[in-house]
mmCIF file with all atom_site columns, C-alpha atoms in Angstrom:
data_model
loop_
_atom_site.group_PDB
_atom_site.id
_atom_site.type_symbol
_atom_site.label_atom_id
_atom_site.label_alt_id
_atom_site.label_comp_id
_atom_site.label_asym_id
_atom_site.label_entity_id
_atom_site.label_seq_id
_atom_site.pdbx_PDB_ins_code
_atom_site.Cartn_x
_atom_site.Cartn_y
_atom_site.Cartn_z
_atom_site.occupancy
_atom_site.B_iso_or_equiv
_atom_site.pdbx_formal_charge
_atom_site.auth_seq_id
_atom_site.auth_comp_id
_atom_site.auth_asym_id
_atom_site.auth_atom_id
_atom_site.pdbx_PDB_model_num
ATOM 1  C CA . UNK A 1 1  ? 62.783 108.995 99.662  1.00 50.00 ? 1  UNK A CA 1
ATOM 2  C CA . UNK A 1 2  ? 63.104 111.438 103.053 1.00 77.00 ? 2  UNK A CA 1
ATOM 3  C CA . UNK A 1 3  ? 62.558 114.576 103.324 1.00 86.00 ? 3  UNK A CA 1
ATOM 4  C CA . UNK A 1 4  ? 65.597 116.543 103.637 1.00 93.00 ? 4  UNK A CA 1
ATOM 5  C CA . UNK A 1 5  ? 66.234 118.790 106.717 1.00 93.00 ? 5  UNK A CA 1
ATOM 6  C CA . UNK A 1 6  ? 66.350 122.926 106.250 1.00 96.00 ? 6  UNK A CA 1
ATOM 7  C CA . UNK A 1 7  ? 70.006 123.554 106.757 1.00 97.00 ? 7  UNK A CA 1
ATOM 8  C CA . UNK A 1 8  ? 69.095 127.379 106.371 1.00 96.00 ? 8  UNK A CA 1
ATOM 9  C CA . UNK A 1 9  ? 66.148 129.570 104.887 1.00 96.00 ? 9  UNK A CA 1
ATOM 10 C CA . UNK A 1 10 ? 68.170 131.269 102.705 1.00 97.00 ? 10 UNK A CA 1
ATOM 11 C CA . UNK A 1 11 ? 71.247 130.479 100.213 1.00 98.00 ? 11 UNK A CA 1
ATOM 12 C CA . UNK A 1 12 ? 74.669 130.135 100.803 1.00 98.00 ? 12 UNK A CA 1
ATOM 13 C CA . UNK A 1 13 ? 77.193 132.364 98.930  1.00 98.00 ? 13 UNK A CA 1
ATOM 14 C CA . UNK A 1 14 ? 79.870 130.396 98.058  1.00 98.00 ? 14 UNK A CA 1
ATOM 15 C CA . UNK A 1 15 ? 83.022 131.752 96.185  1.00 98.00 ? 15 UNK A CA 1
ATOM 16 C CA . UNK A 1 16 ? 83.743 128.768 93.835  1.00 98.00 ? 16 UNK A CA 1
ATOM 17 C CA . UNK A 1 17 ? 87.110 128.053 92.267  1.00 98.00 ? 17 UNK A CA 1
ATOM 18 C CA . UNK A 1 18 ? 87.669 126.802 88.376  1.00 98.00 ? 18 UNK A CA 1
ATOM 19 C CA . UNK A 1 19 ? 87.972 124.265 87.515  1.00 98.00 ? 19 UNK A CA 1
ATOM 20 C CA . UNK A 1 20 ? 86.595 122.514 91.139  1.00 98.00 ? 20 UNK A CA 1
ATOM 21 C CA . UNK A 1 21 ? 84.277 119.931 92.083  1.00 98.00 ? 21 UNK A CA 1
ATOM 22 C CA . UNK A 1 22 ? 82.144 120.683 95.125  1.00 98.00 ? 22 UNK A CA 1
ATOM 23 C CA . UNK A 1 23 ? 79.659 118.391 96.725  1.00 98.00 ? 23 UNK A CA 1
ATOM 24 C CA . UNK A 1 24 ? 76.195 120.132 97.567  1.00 98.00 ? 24 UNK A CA 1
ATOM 25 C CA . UNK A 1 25 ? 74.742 118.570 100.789 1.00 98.00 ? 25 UNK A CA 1
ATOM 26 C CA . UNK A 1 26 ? 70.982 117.359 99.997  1.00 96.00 ? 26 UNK A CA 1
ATOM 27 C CA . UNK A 1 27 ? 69.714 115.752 103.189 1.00 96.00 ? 27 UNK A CA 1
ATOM 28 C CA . UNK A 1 28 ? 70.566 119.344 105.086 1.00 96.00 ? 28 UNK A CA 1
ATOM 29 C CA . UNK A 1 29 ? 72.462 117.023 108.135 1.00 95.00 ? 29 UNK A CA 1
ATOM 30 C CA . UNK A 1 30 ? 76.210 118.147 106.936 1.00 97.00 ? 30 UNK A CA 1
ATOM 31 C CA . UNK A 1 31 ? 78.067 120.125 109.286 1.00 97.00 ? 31 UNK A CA 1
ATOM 32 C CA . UNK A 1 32 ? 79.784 121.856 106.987 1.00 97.00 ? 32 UNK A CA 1
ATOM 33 C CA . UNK A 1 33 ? 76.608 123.310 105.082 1.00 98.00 ? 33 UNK A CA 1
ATOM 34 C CA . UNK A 1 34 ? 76.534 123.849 102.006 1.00 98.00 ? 34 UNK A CA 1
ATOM 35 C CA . UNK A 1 35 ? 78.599 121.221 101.508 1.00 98.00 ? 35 UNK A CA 1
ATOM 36 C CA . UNK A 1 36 ? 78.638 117.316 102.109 1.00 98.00 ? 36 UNK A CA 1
ATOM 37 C CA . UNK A 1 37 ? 80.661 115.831 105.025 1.00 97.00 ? 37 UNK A CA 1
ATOM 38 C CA . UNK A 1 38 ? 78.660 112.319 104.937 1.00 95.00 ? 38 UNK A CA 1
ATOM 39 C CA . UNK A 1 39 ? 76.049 112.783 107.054 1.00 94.00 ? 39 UNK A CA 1
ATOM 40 C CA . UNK A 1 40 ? 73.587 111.709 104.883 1.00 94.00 ? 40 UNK A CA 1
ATOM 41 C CA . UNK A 1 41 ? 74.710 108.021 104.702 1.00 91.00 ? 41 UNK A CA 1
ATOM 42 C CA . UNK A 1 42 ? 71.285 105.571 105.567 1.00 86.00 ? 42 UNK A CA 1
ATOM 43 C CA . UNK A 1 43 ? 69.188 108.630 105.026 1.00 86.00 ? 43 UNK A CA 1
ATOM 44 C CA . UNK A 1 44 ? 68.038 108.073 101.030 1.00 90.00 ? 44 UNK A CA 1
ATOM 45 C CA . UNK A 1 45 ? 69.762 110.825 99.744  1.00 93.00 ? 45 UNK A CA 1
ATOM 46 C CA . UNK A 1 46 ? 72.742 111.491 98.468  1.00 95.00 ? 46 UNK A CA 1
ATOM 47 C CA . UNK A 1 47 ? 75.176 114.722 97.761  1.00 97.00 ? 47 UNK A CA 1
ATOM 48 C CA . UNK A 1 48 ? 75.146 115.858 94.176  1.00 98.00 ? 48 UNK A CA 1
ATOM 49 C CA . UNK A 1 49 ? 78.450 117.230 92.549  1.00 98.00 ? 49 UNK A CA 1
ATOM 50 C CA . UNK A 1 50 ? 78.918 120.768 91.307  1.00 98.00 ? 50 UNK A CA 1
ATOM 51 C CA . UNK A 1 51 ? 81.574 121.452 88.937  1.00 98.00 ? 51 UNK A CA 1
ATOM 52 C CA . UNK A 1 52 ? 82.504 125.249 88.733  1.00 98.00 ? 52 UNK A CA 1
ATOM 53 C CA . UNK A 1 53 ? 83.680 126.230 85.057  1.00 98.00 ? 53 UNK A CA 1
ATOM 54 C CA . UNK A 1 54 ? 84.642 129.475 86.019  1.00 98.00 ? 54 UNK A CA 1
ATOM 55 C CA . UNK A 1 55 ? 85.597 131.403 89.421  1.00 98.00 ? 55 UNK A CA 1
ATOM 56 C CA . UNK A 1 56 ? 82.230 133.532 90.653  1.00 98.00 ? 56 UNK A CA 1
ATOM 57 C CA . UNK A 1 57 ? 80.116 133.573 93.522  1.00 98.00 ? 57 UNK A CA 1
ATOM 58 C CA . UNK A 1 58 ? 77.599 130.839 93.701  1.00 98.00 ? 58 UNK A CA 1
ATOM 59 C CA . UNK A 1 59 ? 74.356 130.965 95.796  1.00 98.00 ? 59 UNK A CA 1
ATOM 60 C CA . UNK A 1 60 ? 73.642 126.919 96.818  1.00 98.00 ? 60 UNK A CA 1
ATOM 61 C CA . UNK A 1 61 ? 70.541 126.093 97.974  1.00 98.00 ? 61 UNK A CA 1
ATOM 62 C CA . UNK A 1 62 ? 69.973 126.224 102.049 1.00 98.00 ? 62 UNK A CA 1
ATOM 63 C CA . UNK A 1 63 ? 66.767 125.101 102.440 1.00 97.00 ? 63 UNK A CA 1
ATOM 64 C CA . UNK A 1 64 ? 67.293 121.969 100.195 1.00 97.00 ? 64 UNK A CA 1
ATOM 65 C CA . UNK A 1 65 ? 63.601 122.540 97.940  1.00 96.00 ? 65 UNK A CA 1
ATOM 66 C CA . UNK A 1 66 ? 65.069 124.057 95.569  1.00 97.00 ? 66 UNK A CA 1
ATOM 67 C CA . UNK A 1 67 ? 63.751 123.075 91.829  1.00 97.00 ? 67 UNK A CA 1
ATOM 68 C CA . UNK A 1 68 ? 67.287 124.370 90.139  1.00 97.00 ? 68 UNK A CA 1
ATOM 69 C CA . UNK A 1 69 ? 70.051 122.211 92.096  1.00 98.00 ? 69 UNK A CA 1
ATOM 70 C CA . UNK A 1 70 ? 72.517 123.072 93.977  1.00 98.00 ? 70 UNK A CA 1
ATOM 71 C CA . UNK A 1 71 ? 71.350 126.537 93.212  1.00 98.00 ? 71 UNK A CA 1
ATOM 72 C CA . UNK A 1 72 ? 68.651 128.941 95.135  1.00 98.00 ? 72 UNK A CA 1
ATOM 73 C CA . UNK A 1 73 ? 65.578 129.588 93.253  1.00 98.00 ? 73 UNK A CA 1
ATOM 74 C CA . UNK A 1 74 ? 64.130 131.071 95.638  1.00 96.00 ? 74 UNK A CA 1
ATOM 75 C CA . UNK A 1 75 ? 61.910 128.106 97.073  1.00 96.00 ? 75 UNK A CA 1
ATOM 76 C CA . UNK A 1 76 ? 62.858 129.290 100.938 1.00 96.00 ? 76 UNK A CA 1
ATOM 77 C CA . UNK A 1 77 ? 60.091 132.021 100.438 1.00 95.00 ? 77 UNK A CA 1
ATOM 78 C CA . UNK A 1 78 ? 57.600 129.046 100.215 1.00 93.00 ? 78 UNK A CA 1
ATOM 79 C CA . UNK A 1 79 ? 58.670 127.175 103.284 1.00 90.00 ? 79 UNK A CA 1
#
């Protein structure tokens, strides 16, 4: 599997919507960080879905270590 690419040391606040599906970007190639937009095809990984069950900010990962995804644990302190 590759690596993925540091998009951004730090999360992304994201005001989600219920009910949505969002697509968290885990190579860190997307253009439209933190989201998916299909860069990642031929590198290994893939996007993984996020399905909001209620309207609130989310943080998603920028750095793409995290151990709790598509959500920042923090792991961007490490890098």
């Amino acid at each position: 599997m590759n690596q993925p690419l540091i998009a951004q040391r730090g999360p992304y606040a994201v005001d989600v919507e219920a009910g949505q599906d969002y697509f968290w970007c885990r190579c860190g190639h997307s253009a439209s960080q933190p989201f998916c937009d299909g860069s990642h095809k031929g590198s290994g990984l893939t996007p993984l879905r996020y399905h909001a069950e209620r309207a609130e900010r989310v943080f998603f990962c920028g750095c793409k270590h995290t151990a709790t995804p598509p959500c920042c644990d923090g792991s961007h302190n490490r890098l």
